[in-house]
Every structure is written in structure tokens, then in C-alpha cells.
Coordinates of C-alpha atoms and ligand atoms in Angstrom, one line a residue:
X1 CA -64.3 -31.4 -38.1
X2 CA -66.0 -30.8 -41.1
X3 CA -67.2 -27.2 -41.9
X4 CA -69.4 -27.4 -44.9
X5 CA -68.1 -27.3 -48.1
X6 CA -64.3 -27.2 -46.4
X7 CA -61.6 -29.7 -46.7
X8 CA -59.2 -30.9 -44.7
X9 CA -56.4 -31.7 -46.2
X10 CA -50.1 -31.0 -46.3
X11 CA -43.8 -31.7 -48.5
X12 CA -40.7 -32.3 -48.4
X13 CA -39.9 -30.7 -52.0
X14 CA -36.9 -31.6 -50.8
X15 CA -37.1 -34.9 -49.2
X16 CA -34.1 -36.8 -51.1
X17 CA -31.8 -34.2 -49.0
X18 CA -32.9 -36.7 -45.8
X19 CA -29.5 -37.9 -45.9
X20 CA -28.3 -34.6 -45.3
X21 CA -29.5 -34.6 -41.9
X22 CA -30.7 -30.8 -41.4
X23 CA -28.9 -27.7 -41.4
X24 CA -27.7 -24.7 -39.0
X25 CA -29.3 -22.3 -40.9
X26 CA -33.0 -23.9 -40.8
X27 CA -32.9 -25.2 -37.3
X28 CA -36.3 -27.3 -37.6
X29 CA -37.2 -30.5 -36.2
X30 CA -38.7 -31.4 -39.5
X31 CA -38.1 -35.1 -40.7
X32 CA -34.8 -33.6 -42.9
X33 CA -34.3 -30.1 -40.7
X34 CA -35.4 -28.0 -43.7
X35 CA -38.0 -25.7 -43.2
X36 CA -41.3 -26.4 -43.1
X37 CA -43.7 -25.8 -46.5
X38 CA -46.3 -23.9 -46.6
X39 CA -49.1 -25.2 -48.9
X40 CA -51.8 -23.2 -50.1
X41 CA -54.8 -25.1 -49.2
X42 CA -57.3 -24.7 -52.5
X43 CA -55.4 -21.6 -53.4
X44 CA -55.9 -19.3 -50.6
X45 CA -59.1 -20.7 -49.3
X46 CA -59.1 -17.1 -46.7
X47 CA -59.0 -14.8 -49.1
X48 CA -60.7 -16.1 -52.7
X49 CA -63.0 -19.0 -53.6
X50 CA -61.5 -22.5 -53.2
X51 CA -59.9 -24.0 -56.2
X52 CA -59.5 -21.2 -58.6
X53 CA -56.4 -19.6 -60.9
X54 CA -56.8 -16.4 -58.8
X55 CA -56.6 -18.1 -55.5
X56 CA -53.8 -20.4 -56.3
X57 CA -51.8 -17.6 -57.9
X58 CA -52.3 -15.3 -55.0
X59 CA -51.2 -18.4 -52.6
X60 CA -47.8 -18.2 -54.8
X61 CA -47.5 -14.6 -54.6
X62 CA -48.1 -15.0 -50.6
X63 CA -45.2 -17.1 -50.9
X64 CA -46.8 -20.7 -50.6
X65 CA -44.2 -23.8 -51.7
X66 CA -47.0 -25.6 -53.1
X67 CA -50.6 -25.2 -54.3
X68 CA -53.1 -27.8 -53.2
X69 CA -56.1 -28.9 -56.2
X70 CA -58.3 -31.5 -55.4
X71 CA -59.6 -33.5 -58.0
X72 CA -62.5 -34.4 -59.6
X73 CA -63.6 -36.1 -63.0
X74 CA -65.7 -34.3 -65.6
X75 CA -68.2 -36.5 -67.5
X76 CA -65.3 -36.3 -70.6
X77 CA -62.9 -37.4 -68.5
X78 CA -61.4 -34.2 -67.7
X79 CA -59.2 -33.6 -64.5
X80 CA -61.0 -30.3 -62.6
X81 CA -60.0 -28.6 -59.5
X82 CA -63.4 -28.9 -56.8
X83 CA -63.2 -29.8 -53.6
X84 CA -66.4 -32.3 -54.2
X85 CA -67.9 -34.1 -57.2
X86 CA -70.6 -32.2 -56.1
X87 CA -70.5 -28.6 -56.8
X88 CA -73.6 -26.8 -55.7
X89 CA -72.0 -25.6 -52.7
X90 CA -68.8 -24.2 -54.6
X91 CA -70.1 -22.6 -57.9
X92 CA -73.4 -20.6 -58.9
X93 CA -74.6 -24.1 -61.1
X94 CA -78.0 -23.9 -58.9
X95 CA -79.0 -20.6 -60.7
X96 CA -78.4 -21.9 -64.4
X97 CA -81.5 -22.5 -65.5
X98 CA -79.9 -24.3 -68.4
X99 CA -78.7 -26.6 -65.7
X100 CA -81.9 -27.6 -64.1
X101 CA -82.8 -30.6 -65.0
X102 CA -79.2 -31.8 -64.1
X103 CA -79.9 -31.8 -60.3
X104 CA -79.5 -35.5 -58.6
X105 CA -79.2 -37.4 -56.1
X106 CA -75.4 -40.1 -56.3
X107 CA -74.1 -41.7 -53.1
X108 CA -71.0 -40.7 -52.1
X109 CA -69.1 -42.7 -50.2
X110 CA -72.0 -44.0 -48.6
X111 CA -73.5 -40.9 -47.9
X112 CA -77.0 -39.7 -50.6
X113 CA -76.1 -36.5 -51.7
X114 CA -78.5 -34.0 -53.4
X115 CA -77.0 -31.6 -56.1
X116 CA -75.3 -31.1 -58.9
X117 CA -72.1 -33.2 -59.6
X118 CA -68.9 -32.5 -61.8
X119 CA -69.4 -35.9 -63.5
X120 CA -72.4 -35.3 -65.0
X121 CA -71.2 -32.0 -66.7
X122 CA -68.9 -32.0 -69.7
X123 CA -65.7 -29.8 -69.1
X124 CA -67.3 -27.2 -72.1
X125 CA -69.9 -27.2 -69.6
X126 CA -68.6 -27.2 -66.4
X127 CA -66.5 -23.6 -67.9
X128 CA -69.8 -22.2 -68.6
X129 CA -70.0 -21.9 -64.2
X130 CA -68.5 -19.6 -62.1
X131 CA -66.9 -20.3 -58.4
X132 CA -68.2 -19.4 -55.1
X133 CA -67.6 -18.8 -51.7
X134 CA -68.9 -21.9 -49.6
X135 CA -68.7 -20.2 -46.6
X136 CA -70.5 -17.6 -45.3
X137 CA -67.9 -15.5 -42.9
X138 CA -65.6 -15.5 -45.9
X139 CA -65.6 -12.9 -48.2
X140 CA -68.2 -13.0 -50.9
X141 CA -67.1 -10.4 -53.2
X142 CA -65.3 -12.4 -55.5
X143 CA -68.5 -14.8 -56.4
X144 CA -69.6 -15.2 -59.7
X145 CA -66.0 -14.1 -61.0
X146 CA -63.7 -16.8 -61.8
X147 CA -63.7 -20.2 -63.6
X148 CA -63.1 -23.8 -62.6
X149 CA -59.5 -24.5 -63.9
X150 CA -58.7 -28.1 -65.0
X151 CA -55.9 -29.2 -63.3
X152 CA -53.3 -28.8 -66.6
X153 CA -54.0 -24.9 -65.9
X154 CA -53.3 -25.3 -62.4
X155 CA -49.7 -27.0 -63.3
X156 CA -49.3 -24.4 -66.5
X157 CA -49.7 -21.5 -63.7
X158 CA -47.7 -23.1 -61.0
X159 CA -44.8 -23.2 -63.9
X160 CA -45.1 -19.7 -64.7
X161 CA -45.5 -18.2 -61.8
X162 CA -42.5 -19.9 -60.7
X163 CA -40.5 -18.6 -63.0
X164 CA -41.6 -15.5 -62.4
X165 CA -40.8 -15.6 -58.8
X166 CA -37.4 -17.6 -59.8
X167 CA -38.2 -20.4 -57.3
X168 CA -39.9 -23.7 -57.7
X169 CA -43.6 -23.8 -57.2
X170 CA -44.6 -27.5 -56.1
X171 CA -48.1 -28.9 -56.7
X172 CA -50.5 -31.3 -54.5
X173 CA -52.5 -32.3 -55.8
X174 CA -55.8 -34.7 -54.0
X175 CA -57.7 -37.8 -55.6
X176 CA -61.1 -36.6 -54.4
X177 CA -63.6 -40.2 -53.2
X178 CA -61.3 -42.4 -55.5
X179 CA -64.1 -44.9 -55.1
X180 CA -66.7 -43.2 -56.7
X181 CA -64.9 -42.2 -59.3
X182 CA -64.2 -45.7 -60.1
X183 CA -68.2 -46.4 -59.8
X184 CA -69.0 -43.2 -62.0
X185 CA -66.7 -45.1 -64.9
X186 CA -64.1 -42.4 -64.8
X187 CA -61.1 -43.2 -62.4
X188 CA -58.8 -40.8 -61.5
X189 CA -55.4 -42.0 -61.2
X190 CA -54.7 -43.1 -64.7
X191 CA -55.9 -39.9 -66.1
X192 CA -53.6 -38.3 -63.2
X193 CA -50.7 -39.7 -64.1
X194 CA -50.7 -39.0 -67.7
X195 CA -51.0 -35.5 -67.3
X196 CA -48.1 -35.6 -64.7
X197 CA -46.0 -38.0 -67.3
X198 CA -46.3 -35.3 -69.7
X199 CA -45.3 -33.0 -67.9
X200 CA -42.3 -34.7 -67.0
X201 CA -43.3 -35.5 -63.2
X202 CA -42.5 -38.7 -62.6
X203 CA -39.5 -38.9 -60.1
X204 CA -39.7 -38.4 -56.4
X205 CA -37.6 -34.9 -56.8
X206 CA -40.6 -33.6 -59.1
X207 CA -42.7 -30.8 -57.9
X208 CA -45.1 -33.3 -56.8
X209 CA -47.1 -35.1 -54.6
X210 CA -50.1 -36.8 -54.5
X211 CA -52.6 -37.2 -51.6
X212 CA -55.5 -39.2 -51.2
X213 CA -58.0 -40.5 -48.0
X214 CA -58.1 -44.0 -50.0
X215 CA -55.3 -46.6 -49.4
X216 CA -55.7 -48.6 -52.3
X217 CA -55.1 -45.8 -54.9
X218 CA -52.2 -44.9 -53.4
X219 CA -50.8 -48.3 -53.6
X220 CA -51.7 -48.7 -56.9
X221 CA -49.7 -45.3 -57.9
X222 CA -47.0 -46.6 -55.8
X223 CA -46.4 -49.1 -58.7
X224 CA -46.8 -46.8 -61.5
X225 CA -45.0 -43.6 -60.6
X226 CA -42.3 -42.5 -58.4
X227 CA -43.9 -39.2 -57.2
X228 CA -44.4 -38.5 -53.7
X229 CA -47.5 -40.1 -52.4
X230 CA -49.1 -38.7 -48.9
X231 CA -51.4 -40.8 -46.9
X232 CA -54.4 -38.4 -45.5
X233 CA -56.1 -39.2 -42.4
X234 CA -59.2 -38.0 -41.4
X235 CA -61.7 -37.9 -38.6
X236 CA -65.5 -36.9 -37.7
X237 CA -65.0 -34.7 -35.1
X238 CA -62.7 -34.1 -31.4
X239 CA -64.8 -35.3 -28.7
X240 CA -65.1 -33.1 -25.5
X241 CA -62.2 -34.9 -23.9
X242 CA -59.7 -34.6 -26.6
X243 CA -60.1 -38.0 -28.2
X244 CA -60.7 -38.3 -31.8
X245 CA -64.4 -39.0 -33.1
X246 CA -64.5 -41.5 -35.4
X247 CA -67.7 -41.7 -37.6
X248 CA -68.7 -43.0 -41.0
X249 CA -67.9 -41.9 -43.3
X250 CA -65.1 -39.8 -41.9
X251 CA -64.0 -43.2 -39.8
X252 CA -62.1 -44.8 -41.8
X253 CA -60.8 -44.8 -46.1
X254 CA -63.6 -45.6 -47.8
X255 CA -62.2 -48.2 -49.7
X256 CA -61.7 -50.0 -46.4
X257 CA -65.2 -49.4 -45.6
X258 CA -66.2 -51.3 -49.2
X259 CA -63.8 -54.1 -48.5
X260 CA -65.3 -54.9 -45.0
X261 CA -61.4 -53.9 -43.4
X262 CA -61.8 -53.2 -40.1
X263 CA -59.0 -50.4 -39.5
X264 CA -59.9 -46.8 -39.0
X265 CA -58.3 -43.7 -40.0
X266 CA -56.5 -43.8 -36.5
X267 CA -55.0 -47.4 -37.0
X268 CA -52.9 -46.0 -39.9
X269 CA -51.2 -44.0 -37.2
X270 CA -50.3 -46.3 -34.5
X271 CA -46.5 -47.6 -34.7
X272 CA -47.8 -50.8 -37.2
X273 CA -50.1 -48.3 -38.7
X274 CA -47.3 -45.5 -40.2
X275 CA -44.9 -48.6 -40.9
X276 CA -47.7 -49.9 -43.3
X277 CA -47.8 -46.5 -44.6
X278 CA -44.6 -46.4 -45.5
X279 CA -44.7 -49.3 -47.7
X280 CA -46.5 -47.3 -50.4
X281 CA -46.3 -43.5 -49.1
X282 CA -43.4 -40.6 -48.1
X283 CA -45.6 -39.0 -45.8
X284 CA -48.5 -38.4 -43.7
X285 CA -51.6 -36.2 -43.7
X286 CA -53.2 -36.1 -40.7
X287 CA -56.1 -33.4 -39.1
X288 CA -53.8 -31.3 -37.3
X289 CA -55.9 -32.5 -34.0
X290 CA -53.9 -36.0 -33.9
X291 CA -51.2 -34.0 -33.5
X292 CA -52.2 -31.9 -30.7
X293 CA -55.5 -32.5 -29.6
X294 CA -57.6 -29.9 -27.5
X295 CA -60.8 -30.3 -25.2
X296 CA -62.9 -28.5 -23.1
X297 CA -62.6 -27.7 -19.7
X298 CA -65.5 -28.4 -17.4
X299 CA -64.6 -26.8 -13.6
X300 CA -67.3 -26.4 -11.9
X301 CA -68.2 -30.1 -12.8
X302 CA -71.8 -29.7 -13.9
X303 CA -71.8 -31.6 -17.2
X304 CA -71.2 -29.2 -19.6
X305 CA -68.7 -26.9 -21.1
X306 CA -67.2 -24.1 -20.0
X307 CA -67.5 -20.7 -22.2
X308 CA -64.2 -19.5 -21.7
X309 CA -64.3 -16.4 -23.3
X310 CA -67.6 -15.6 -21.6
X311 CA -69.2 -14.7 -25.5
X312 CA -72.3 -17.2 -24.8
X313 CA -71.2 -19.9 -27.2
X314 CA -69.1 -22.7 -27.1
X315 CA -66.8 -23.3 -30.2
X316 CA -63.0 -24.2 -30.9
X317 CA -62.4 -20.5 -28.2
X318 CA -63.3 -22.8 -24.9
X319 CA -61.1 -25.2 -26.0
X320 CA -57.7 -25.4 -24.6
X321 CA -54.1 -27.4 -25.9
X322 CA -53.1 -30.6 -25.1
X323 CA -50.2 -32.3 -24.7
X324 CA -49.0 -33.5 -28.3
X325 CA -49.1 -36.9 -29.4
X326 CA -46.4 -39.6 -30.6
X327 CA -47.5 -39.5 -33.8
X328 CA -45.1 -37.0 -35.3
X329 CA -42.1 -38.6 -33.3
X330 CA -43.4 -42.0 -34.8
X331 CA -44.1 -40.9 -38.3
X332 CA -40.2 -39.4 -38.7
X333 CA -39.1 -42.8 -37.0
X334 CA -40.1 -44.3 -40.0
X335 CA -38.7 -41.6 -42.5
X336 CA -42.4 -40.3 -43.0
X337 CA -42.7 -36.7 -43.2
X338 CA -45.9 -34.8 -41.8
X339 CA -48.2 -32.4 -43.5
X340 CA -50.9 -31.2 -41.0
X341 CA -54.3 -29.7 -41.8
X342 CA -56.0 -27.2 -41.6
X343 CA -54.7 -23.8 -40.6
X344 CA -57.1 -20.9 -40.4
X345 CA -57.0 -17.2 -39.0
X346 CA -60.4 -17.0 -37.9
X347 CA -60.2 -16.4 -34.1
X348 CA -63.3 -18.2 -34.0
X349 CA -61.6 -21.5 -35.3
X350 CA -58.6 -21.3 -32.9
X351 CA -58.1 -22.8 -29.2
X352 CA -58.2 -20.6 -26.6
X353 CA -54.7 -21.0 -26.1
X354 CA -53.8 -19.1 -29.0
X355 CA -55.6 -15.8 -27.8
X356 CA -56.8 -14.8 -31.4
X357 CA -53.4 -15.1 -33.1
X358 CA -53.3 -17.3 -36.1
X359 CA -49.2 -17.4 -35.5
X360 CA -49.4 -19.2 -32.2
X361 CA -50.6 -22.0 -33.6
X362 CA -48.3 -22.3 -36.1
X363 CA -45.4 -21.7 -34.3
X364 CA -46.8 -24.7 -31.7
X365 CA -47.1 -26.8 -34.5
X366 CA -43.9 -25.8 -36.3
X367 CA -42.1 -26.3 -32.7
X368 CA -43.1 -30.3 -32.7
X369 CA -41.6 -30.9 -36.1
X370 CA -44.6 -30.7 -39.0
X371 CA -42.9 -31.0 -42.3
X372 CA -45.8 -28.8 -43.8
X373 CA -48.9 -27.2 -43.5
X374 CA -51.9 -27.1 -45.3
X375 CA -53.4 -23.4 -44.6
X376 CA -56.2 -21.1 -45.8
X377 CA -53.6 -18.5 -45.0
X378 CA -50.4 -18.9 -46.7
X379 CA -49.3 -15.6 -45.6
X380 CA -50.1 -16.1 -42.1
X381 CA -48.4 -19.7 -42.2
X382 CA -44.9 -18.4 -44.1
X383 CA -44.8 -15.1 -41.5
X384 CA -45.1 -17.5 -38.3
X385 CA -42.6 -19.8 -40.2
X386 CA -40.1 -17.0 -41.4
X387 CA -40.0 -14.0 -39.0
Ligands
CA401 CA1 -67.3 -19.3 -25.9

């Protein structure tokens, strides 16, 4: 489901221990037994504007094993951390006068977008803006405040903060709409993998991985680096019944759309699907809804849903839990690990089943084995995890 201006988007920092074969003292049912990570999706997505030095810092002091950047190319070629190439939504760029005459219209995966777009701004530029707050029931207090980091600051904090804290900080970061990047003249994965080279990332126990909605980008890093590479899979929407919505663009990858493939984003799961994956990936990230789906109850039988919690509306509240899918059980039959997303307090954006607390869902998915989550909330997610 996609809430404007909100991704989707999950480790195993310690996936060459899978010989090891779990422990007593982290009793999970993760791929290796090892506790679960807690990734800080765009920082701490809750409590401060996506994508932002403050938010990713206060992910780490919250305790998150990774912080999550997607990335996006500046017209110089410049790795930045947005969630889109188009940034009205997530910085104040629509009330730069200076700026004006740089609004647009580029196709995005299909899709005509009106706005203002990272790759038309030089990075000089692009640190002349200020994040936002895309969403409106999050707090706004912190607009106007804090700069776009490039992604070399994000890795330059994730190292010092680490150190601070004396433990390892891992980084994961997304190749935001490969495809268009590629159209725009400025591909990402070249310019990715420098940076990571010189930083010395280039082995699967680096503080690593790298997750994208494409297929073909991920293959192609498969043959330059040996950092861990996470296959994400998306959807449109749940349908009432539980069953995944599958709609263009959020169908299928979009390079599969370009190349006339017929597989969706739920082929890649299926048994054939996740052995595929596996050729060219370490793990999976799936919307947490493949997982364990929900759907609305309708007992009276007249055609529509019931309001559960008798507030008038119908939203993720009337929903209630499924039963949980193979596709966990599948993806560690394969030696995939699973990174599920996105976790988020808001009672409004939690199943019924979970009576308001954030924790419940956690612990339901942490109970079927995720390797990781990718939350708005990395205290929430660690507390559920730890206490
Ligand atoms: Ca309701």
C-alpha cells in the first residue's frame, strides 16, 4: 500500500555465521538463529523527516543495526539520500523561487509525474533545500531544518557513530527506479559501487547490502561486487479478501515491465521464484503483507466491510490476521534471509488484531522467523525484539 511520499522497503550482518546453525542464547527462527535486525527505515521515518543525518543518527542511537538511504542521482552525478527522484513532496524546493522555473513533468516508471526532480538539480544545489515531513500525522516541527545528505555522509556517520556506540552500524542502502536513472544518463550502480570500493565494502561480511525493486541491476552487481544484494518485492495494494493487488506500476520490477517479461512481483516468490532469486541475491524484501496477509471481515454479508472498532471508517483497524504464508519457510529453504517492510506505531496503520500496540506486530512477525525489519520505529522494533 502506498501512502504518499512513503516507501516500503529490510540483514543478516551476520549471514556468513549460517553455518553456525543458531545459538541458545538468540533462540530465533531466523534463517541463521541470530537475532533479528532492526533497520531504520529512512532514518527514523516516525520521529524526523525521511532521509536526513538527524534521522539516521537518531535511528542508531535507538539502537537500529542498520540505516536504510535510498538513492537518487543528482544532475552531477552525485549519490543523494530521497526516497524519489522527485522531491517536492520531501523538501521545501516548491517555495524557492530561485527554483521555479525548474518544475517538470518526467515519466517515472511509466507513471507522468509533476514536480521537481533530484536530477535536474546539481548537488550545490540540491544543499541549498531543506527536508520535510511528507506526511501530515507525523510531526512537522522539524521542517525546514535539515539538509539532504549525499550518501558518503550517510556511510561517514554510520562509521562514527558506530564507533561511538562500540558496535557496528550496517548500511542499506536502495537503488531508487534503476531504469530511469539509466534513461536520465546517470545510472546508479556504477557510481554505487565506487563509493562502497572506497570505502572498503566489497565482501559479503561488509556492513552492507544493497536492495533494489529492479532484477536486472541486481544481477548486474552480482558480477561486480560481493556485497549482500536483497531482492524487494512490492505490491499495489491487499484486496479485501487478503490477496495481494497487483497493479502497474507496483505489479511487477519495472525492468520486467520494459522488457515485455511477464512475471510479477509475486512470481519471484513462489518456490521457482526465490530459487531464481537466489542466483544473484542473499535475501528477500517483501511487503510485510506476503508474509501475513490480513482482510476484512464482512458478517452480516451485505457487501461491505465491517468497521470493527465502530470509529466510522474503515482502514488497516477492521482488518484482522491471517494465517501466514510459505514464503518465509520457502525463502530460508533456499538459504535466503527475509527483511519485511514496513513497521509503523500508528494505531491507525495496524490490524485489529494488534489492539493499538506496535509490539504485537512485531513479535507476530518476529515469531515466523523475519531475519529483519525495516521500521519507522527503531525503538519500538528493538524493544518488541529485546525485552
Ligand atoms: Ca474503523
Amino acid at each position: 500500500m502506498h501512502i504518499p511520499g512513503v516507501k516500503w522497503g529490510a540483514l543478516a550482518m551476520v549471514a556468513t555465521l549460517a553455518a553456525c546453525g543458531g545459538s541458545d542464547n538468540y533462540p530465533y527462527p531466523t534463517l541463521n538463529g541470530d537475532k533479528p535486525l532492526v533497520i531504520g527505515h529512512r532514518g527514523t521515518a516516525g520521529y524526523r523527516p525521511d532521509h536526513t543525518l538527524e534521522g539516521y543518527k537518531l535511528a542508531i542511537d535507538m539502537g537500529a543495526d542498520f540505516i536504510e538511504p535510498d538513492l537518487v542521482a543528482t544532475k552531477d552525478g552525485v549519490l543523494v539520500a530521497r526516497h524519489e527522484p522527485n522531491i517536492t513532496g520531501t523538501t521545501d524546493v516548491s517555495t524557492r523561487a530561485e527554483f521555479a522555473g525548474r518544475k517538470t513533468k518526467k515519466v517515472v516508471d511509466g507513471v507522468e509525474e509533476e514536480g521537481w526532480f533530484v536530477t535536474d538539480f546539481t548537488l550545490a544545489e540540491i544543499k541549498t533545500l531543506r527536508a520535510i515531513q511528507p506526511l501530515s500525522d507525523r510531526d512537522q516541527s522539524y521542517n525546514g531544518k535539515f539538509q539532504i545528505p549525499t550518501f558518503e555522509e550517510v556511510l561517514d556517520l554510520a562509521k562514527t557513530e558506530g564507533a561511538k556506540a562500540g558496535r557496528t552500524v550496517g548500511v542499506y542502502p536502495e537503488t531508487k527506479h534503476p531504469t530511469y536513472h539509466v534513461k536520465q544518463g546517470l545510472p546508479l550502480e556504477d557510481r554505487l559501487l565506487a563509493i562502497l570500493a572506497k570505502y572498503g565494502y566489497t565482501s559479503k561480511s561488509s556492513p552492507v547490502i544493497i536492495q533494489s525493486f529492479e532484477v536486472s541491476n541486481l544481477k548486474y552487481l552480482r558480477t561486480k561486487t560481493q556485497v549482500r544484494l536483497v531482492q524487494l518485492v512490492d505490491a499495489d495494494d491487499v484486496n479485501p479478501d487478503g490477496t495481494m493487488s497487483l497493479v502497474a506500476p507496483y505489479d511487477k520490477p519495472y525492468d520486467f515491465a520494459v522488457a515485455g517479461d511477464s512475471r510479477t512481483f509475486a512470481s519471484l516468490l513462489t518456490p521457482a521464484g526465490l530459487k531464481e532469486v537466489k542466483t544473484y541475491a542473499d535475501g528477500i524484501g517483501p511487503w510485510k503483507p506476503y508474509l501475513i496477509p490480513s482482510k476484512q471481515v464482512d458478517a452480516n454479508k451485505d457487501g461491505k466491510p465491517d468497521d470493527l472498532n465502530g470509529d466510522g471508517k474503515i482502514d488497516e483497524r477492521d482488518r484482522v490476521m491471517m494465517a501466514p504464508t510459505d514464503v518465509v519457510k520457502n525463502a530460508h529453504a533456499e538459504g535466503l534471509f527475509v527483511h519485511a517492510y514496513t513497521f509503523r506505531n500508528e494505531a491507525k496503520r495496524l490490524a485489529s488484531d494488534f489492539k493499538g500496540d506496535p509490539k504485537a506486530e512485531y513479535k507476530l512477525f518476529y515469531n515466523l522467523g523475519v531475519d529483519g525489519v525495516f521500521s519507522d520505529f527503531a525503538d519500538t522494533a528493538k524493544a518488541a525484539r529485546d525485552n
